Coordinates of N, CA and C in Angstrom, one line a residue:
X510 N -1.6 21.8 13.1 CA -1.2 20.7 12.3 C -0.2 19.8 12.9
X511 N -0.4 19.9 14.2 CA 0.7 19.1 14.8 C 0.6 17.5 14.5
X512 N -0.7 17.2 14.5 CA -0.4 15.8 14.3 C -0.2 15.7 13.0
X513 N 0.2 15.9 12.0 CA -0.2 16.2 10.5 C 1.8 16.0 10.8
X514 N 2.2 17.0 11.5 CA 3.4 16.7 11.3 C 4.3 15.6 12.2
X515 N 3.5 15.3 13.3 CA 4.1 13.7 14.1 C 4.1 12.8 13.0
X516 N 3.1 12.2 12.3 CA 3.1 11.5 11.1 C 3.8 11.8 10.3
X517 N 4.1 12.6 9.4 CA 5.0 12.7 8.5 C 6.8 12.3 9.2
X518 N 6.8 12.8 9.9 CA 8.4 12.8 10.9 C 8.2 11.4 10.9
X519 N 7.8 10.6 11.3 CA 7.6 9.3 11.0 C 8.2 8.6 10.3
X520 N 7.0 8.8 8.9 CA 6.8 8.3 7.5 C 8.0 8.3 6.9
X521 N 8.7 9.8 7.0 CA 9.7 9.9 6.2 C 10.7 9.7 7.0
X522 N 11.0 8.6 7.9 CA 12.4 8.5 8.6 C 12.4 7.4 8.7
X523 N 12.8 6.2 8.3 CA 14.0 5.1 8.3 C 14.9 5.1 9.1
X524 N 15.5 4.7 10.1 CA 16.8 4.7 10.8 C 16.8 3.0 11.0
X525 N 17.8 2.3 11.0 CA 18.1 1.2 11.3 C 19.1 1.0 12.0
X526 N 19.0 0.3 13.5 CA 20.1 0.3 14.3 C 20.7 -1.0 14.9
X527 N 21.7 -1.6 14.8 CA 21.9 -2.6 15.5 C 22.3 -2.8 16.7
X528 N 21.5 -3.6 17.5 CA 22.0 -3.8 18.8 C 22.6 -4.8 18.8
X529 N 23.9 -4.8 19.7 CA 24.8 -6.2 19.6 C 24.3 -7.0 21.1
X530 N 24.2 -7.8 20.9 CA 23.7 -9.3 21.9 C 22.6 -8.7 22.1
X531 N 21.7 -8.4 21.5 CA 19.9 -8.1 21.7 C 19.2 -9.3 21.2
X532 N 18.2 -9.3 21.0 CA 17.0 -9.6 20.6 C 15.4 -9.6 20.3
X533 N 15.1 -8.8 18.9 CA 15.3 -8.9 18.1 C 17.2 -8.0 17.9
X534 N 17.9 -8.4 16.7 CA 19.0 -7.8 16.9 C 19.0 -5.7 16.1
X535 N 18.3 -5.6 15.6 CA 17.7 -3.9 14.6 C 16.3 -3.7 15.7
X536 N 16.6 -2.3 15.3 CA 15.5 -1.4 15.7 C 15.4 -0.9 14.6
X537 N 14.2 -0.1 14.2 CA 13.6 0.7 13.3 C 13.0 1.7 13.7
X538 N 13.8 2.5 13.5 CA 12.8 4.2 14.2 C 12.5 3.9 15.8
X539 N 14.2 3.6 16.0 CA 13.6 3.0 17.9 C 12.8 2.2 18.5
X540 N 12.4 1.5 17.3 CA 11.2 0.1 17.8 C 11.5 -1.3 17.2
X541 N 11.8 -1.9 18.0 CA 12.2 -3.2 17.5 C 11.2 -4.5 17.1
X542 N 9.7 -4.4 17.6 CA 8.8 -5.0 17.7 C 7.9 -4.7 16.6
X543 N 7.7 -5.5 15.7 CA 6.7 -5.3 14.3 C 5.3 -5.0 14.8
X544 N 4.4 -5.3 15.6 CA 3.0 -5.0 16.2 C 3.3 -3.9 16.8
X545 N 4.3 -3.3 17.1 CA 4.6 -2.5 18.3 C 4.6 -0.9 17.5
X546 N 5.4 -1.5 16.2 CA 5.2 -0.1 15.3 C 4.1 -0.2 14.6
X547 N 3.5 -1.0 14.2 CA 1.9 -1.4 13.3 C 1.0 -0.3 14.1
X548 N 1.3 -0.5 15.7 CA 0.3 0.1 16.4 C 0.4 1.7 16.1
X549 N 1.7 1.7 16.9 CA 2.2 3.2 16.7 C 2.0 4.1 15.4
X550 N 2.2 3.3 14.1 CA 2.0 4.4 12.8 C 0.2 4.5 12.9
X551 N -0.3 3.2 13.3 CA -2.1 3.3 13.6 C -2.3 4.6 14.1
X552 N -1.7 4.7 15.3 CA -2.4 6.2 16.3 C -2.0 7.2 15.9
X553 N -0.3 7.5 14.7 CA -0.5 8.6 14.4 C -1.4 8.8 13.3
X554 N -1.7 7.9 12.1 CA -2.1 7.7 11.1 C -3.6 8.8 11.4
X555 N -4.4 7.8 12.2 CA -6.0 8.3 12.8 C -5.8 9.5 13.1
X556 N -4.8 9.9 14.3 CA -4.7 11.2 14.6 C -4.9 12.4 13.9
X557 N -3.8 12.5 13.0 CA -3.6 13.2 11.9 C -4.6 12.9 10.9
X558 N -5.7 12.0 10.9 CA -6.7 12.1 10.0 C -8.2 13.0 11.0
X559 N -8.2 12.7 12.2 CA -9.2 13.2 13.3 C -9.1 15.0 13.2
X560 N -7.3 15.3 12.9 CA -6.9 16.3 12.6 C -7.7 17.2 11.5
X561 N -7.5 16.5 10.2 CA -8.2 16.6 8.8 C -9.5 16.9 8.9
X562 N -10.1 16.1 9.4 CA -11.8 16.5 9.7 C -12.1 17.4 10.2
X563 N -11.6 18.0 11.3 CA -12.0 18.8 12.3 C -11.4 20.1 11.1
X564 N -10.2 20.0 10.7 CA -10.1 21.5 9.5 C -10.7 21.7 8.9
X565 N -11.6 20.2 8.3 CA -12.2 20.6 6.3 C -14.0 20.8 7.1
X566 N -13.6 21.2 8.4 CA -15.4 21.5 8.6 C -15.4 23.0 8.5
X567 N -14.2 23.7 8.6 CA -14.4 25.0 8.8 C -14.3 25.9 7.4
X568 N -14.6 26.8 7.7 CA -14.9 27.6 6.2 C -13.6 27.8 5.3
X569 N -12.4 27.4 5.7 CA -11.2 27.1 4.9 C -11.3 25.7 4.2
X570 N -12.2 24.8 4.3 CA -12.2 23.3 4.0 C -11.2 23.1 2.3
X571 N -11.4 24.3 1.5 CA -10.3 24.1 0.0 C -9.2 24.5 0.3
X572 N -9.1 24.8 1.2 CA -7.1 25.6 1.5 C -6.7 24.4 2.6
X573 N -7.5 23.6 3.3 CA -6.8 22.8 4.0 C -6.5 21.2 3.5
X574 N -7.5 21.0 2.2 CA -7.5 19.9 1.3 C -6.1 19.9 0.6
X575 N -5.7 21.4 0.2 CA -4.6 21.4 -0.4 C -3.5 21.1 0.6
X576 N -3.5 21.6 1.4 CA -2.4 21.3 2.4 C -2.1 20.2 3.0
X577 N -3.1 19.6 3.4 CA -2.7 18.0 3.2 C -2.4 17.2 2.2
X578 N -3.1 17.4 1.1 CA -2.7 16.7 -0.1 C -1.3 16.9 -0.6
X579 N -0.9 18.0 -0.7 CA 0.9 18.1 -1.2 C 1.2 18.0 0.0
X580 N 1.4 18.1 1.3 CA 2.5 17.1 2.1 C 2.4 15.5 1.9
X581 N 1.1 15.1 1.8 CA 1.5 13.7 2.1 C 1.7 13.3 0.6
X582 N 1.3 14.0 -0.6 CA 2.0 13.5 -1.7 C 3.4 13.2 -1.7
X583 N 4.3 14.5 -1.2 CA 5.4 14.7 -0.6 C 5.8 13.6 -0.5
X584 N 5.7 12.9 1.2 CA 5.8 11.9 1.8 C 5.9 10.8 1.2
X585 N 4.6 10.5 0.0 CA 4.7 9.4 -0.4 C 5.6 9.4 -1.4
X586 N 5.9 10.4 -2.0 CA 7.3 10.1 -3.2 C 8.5 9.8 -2.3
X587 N 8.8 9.7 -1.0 CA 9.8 9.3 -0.5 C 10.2 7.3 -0.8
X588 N 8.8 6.8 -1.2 CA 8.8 6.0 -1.5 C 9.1 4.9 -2.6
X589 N 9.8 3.6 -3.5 CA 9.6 3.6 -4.5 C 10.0 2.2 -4.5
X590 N 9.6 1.3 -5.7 CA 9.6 -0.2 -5.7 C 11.2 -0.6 -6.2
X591 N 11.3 -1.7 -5.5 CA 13.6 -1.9 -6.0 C 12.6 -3.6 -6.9
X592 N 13.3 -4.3 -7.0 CA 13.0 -5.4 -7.5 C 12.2 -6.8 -6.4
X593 N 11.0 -7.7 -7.1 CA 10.7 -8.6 -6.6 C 9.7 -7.4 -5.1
X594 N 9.1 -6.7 -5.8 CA 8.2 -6.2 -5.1 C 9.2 -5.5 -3.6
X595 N 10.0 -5.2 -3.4 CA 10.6 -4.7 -2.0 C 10.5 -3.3 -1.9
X596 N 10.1 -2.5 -1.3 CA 10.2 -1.1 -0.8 C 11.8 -0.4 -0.9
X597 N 12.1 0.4 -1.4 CA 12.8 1.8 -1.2 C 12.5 2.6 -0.4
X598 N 13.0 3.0 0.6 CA 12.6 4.7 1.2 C 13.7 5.9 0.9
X599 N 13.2 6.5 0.8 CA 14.4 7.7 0.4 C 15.4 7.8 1.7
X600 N 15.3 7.5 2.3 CA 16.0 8.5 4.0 C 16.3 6.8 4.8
X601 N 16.3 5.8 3.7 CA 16.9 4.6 4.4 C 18.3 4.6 5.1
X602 N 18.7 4.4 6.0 CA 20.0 4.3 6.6 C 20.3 3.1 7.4
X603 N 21.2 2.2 7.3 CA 21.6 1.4 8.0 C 23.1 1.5 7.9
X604 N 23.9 1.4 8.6 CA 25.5 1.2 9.2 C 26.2 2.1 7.7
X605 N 25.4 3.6 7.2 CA 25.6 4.1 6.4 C 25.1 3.7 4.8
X606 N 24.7 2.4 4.5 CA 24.6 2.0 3.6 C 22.7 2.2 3.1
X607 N 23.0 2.7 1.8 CA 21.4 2.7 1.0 C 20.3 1.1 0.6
X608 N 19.8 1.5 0.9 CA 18.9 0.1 0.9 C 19.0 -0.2 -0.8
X609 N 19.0 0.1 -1.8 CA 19.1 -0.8 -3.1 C 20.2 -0.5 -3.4
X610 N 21.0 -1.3 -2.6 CA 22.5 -1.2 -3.0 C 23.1 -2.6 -3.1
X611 N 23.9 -3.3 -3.4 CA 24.6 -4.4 -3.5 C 23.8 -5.6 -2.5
X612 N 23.4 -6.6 -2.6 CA 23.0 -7.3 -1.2 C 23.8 -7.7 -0.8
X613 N 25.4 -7.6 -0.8 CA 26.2 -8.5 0.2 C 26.4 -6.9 1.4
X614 N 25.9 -5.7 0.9 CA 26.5 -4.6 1.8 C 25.8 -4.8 2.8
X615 N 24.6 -5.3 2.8 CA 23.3 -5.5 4.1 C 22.8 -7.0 3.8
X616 N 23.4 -7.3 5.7 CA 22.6 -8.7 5.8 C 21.4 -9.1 5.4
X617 N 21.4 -10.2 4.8 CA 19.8 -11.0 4.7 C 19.3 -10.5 6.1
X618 N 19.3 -10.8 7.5 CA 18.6 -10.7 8.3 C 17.9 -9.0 8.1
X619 N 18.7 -8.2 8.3 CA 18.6 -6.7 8.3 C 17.3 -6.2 6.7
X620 N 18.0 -6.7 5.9 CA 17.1 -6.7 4.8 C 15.6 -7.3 4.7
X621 N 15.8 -8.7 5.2 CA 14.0 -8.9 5.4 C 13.6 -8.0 6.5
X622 N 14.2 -7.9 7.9 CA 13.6 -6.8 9.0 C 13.0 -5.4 8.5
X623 N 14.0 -4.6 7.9 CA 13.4 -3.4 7.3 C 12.7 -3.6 6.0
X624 N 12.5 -4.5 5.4 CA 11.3 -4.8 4.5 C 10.0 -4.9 5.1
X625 N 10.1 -5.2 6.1 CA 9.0 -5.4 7.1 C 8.0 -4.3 7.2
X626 N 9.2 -3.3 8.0 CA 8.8 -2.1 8.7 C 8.7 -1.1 7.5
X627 N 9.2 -1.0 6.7 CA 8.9 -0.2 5.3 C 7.9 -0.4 4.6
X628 N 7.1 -1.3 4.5 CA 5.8 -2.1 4.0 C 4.8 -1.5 5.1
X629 N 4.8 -1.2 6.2 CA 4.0 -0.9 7.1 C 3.9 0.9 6.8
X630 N 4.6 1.4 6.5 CA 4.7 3.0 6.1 C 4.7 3.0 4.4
X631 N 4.5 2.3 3.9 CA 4.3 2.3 2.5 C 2.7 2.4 2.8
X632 N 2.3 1.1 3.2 CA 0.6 0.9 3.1 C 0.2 2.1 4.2
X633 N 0.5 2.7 5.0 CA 0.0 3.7 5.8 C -0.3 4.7 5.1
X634 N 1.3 5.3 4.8 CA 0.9 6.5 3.8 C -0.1 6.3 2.4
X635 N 0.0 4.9 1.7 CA -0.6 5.3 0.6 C -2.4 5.3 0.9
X636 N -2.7 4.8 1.8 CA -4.2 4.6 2.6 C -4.3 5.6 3.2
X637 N -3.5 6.7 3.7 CA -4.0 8.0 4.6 C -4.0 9.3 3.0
X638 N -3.3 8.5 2.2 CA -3.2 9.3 0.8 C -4.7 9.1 -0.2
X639 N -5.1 8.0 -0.1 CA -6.1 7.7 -0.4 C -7.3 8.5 -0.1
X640 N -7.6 8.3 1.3 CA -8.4 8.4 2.2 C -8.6 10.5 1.8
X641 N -7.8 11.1 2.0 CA -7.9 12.2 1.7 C -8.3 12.7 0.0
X642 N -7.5 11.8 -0.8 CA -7.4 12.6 -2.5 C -8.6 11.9 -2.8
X643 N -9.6 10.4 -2.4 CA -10.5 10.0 -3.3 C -11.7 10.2 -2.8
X644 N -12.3 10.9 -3.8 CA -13.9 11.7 -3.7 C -14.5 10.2 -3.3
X645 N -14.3 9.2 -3.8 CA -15.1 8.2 -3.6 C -15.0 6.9 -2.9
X646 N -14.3 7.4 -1.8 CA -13.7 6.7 -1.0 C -14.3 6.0 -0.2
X647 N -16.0 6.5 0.0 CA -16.9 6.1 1.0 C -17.7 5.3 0.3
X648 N -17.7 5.0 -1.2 CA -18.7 4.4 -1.4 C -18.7 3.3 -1.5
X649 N -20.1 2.6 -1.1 CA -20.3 1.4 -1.4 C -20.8 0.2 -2.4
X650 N -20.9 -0.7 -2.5 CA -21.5 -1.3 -3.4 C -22.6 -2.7 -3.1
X651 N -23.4 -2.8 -3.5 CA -24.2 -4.1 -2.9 C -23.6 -5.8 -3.6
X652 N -22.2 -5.6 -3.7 CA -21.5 -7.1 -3.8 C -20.7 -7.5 -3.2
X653 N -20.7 -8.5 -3.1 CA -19.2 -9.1 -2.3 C -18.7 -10.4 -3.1
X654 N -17.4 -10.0 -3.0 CA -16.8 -11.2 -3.4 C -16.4 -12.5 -2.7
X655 N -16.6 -14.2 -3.1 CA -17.0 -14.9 -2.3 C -15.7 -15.9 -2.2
X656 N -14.9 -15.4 -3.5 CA -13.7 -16.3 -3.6 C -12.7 -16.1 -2.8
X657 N -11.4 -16.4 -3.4 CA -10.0 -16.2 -2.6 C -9.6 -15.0 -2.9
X658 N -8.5 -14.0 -2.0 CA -8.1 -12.6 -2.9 C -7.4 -12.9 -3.4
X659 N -6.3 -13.9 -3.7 CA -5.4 -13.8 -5.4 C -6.5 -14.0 -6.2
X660 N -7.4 -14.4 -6.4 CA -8.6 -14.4 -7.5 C -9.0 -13.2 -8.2
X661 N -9.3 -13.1 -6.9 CA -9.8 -11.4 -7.6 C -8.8 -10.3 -7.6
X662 N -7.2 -10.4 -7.1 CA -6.2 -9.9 -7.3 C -6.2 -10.0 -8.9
X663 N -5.8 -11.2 -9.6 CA -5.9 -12.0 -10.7 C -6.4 -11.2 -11.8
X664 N -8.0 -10.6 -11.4 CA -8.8 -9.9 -12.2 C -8.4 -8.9 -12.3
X665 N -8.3 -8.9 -10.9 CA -8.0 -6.4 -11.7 C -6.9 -6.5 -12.3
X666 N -6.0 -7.4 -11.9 CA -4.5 -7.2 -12.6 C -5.0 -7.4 -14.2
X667 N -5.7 -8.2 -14.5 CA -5.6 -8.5 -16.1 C -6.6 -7.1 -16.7
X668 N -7.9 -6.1 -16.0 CA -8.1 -5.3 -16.4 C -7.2 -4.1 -16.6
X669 N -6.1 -3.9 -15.3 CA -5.5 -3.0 -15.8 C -4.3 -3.5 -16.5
X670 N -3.6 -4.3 -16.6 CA -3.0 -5.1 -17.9 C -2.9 -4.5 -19.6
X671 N -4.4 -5.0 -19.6 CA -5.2 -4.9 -20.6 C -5.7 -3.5 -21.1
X672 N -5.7 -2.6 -20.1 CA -6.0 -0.9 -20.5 C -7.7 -0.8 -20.4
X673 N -8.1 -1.5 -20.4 CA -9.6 -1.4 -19.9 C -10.2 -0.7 -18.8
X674 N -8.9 -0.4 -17.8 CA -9.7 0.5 -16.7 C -8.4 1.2 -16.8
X675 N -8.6 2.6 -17.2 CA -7.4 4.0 -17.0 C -8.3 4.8 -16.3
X676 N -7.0 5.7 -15.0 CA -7.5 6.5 -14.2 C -7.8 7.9 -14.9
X677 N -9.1 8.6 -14.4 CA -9.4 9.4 -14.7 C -8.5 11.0 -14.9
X678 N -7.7 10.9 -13.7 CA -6.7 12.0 -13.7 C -5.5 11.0 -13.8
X679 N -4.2 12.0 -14.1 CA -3.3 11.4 -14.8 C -1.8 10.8 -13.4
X680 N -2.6 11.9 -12.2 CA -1.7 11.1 -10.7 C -2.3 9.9 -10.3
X681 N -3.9 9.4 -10.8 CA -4.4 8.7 -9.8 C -3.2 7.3 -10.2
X682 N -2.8 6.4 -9.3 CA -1.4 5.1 -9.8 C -2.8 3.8 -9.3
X683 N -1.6 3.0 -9.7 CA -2.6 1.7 -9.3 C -2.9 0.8 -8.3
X684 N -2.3 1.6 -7.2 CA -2.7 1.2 -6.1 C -4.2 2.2 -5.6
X685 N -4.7 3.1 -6.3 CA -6.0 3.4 -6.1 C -7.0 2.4 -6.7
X686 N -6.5 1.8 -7.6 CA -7.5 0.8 -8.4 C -7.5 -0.4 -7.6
X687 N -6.5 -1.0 -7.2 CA -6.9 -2.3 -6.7 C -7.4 -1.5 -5.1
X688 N -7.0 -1.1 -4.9 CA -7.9 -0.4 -3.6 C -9.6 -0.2 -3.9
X689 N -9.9 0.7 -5.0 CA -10.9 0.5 -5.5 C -11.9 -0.7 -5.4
X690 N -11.0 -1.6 -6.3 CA -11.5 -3.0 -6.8 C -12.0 -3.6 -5.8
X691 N -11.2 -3.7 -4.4 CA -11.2 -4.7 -3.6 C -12.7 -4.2 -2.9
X692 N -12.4 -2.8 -2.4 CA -13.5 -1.9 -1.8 C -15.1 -2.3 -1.8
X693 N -15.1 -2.0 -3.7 CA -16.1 -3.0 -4.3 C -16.8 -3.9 -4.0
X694 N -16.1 -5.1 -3.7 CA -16.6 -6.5 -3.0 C -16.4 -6.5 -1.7
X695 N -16.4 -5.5 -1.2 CA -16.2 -5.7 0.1 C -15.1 -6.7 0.8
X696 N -13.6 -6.3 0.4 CA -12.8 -7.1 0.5 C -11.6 -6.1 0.8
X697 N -10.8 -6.8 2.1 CA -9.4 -6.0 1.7 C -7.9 -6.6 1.0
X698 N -7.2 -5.6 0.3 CA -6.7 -6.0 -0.5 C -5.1 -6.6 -0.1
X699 N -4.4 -7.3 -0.6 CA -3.0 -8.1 0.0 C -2.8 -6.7 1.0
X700 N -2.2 -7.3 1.8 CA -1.3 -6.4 3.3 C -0.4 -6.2 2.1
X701 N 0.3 -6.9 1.6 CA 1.9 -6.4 0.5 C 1.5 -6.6 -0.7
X702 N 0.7 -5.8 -1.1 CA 0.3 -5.3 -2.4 C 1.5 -5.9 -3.8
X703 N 1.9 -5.3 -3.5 CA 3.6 -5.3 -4.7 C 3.5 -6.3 -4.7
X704 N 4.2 -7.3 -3.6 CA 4.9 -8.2 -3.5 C 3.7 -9.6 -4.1
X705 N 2.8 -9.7 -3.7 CA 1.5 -10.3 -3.9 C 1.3 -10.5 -5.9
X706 N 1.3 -9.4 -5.7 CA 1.3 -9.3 -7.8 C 2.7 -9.7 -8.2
X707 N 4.1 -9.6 -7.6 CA 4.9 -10.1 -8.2 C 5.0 -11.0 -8.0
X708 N 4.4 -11.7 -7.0 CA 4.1 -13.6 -6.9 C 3.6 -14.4 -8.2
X709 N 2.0 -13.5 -8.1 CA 1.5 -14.0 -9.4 C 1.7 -14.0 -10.3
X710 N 2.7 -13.1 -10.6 CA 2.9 -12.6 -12.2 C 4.3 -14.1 -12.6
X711 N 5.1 -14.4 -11.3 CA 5.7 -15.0 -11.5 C 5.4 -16.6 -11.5
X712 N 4.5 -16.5 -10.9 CA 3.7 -18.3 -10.5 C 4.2 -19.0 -12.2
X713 N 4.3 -20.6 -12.2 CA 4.0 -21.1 -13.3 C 3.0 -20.9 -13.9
X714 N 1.8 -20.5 -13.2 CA 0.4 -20.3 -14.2 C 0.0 -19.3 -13.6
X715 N 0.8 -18.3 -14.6 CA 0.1 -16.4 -13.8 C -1.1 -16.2 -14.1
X716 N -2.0 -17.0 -15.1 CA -3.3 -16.8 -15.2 C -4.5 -18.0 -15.1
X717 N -3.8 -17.9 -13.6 CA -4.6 -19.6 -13.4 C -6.0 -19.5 -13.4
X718 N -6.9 -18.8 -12.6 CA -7.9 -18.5 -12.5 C -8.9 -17.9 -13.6
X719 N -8.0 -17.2 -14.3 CA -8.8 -16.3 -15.7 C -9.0 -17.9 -16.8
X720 N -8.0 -18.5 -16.5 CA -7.8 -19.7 -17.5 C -9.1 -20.8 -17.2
X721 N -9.4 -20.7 -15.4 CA -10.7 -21.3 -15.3 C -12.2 -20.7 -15.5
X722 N -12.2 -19.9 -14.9 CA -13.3 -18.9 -15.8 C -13.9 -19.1 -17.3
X723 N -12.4 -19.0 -17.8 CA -12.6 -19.4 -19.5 C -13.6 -20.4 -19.6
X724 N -13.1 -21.7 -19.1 CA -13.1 -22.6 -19.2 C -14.8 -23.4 -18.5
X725 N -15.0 -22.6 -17.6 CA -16.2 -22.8 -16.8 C -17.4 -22.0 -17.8
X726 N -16.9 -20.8 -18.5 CA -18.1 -20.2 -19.3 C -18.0 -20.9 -20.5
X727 N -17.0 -21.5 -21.1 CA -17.1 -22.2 -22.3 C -17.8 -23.5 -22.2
X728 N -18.0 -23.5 -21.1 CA -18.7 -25.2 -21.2 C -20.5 -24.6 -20.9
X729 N -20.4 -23.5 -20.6 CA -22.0 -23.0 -20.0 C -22.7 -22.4 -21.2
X730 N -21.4 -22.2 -22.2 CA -22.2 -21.4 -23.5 C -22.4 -22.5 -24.6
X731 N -21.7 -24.0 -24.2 CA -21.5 -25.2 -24.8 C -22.9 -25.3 -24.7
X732 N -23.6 -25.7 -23.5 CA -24.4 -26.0 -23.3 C -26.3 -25.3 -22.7
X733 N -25.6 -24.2 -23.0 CA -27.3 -23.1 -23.0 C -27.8 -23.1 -24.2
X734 N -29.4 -22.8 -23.8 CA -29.8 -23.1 -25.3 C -30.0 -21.9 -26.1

């Protein structure tokens, strides 16, 4: 399970460092370059899933499902949303200070940077979390959607809104659903998930598109015979 645990050591560590006369001026987990760790959480992410496969072929395949699934559940409760869609990590550290703490204690620059890099281990973990807990993870569908993704962001938000789609077990959250949703039409869903829905929700017209819709079938039922 070694790669199982290079990933995790990862996932769950935050460190934030400043270099004085550098540039960029923070590092994150020793990497200062946003593509540079995108790549890096990539190779361990796959690894540790190439890992997975090769266990759940052998005749232990129910003892090793469980084993993955509560660490990386683990992992992902290190996780948690602060305001205006921004990432929490449990094991945040900069110049001693907790990431939802006062914004004058951490610079604006420092705060957008590790928003960055925390977003990149949010969506990692919750996609390698996915990938393992949903039976139906492979499936396909014969549609695609042809519009914009806040559109169809738009949509699933107002189904689950609305209570019309509840998960079948009571862990599955709603980042399985718009994961779902998007799956469906063969679409992938916002890179910043959160942040994306607290856009919309906040836009002057959070229901712009459902508002057109309306509007486009009420003129089509106006006029069918």
């Amino acid at each position: 399970m070694e790669a199982l645990k290079n990933y995790l050591t990862e996932i769950q560590s935050a460190n934030v460092s400043k270099l004085e006369g550098k540039s960029p001026s923070f590092s994150f987990n020793n990497v200062k370059d946003y593509y540079v760790y995108q790549h890096l959480l990539r190779n361990l992410e796959l690894n540790f899933i190439g890992e997975y496969i090769r266990n759940i072929t052998t005749n232990e395949k129910r003892h090793w499902q469980k084993i993955y699934t509560f660490w990386l559940q683990r992992a992902k409760n290190y996780f948690s949303h602060c305001e205006k869609g921004n990432i929490h990590h449990r094991n945040f550290h900069i110049l001693s200070v907790q990431a939802c703490e006062e914004t004058e204690k951490i610079s604006d620059e420092a705060r957008v940077y590790t928003q960055n890099f925390m977003h990149l281990q949010f969506e990692s973990i919750s996609r390698a979390y996915m990938f393992i807990t949903d039976p139906q993870g492979e499936e396909t569908s014969p549609y695609r959607w042809t519009g914009k993704q806040i559109q169809l962001l738009e949509i699933g938000h107002a189904f689950l809104l609305c209570g019309h789609i509840l998960p079948l077990e009571a862990n599955i959250s709603k980042q399985h659903w718009f994961h779902a949703w998007f799956r469906f039409f063969h679409q992938s869903p916002p890179v910043h998930l959160e942040q994306s829905i607290y856009k919309m929700t906040n836009r002057e017209q959070p229901t712009r598109f459902l508002a057109e819709l309306y509007e486009q079938y009420r003129k089509y039922m106006d006029t069918s015979p």
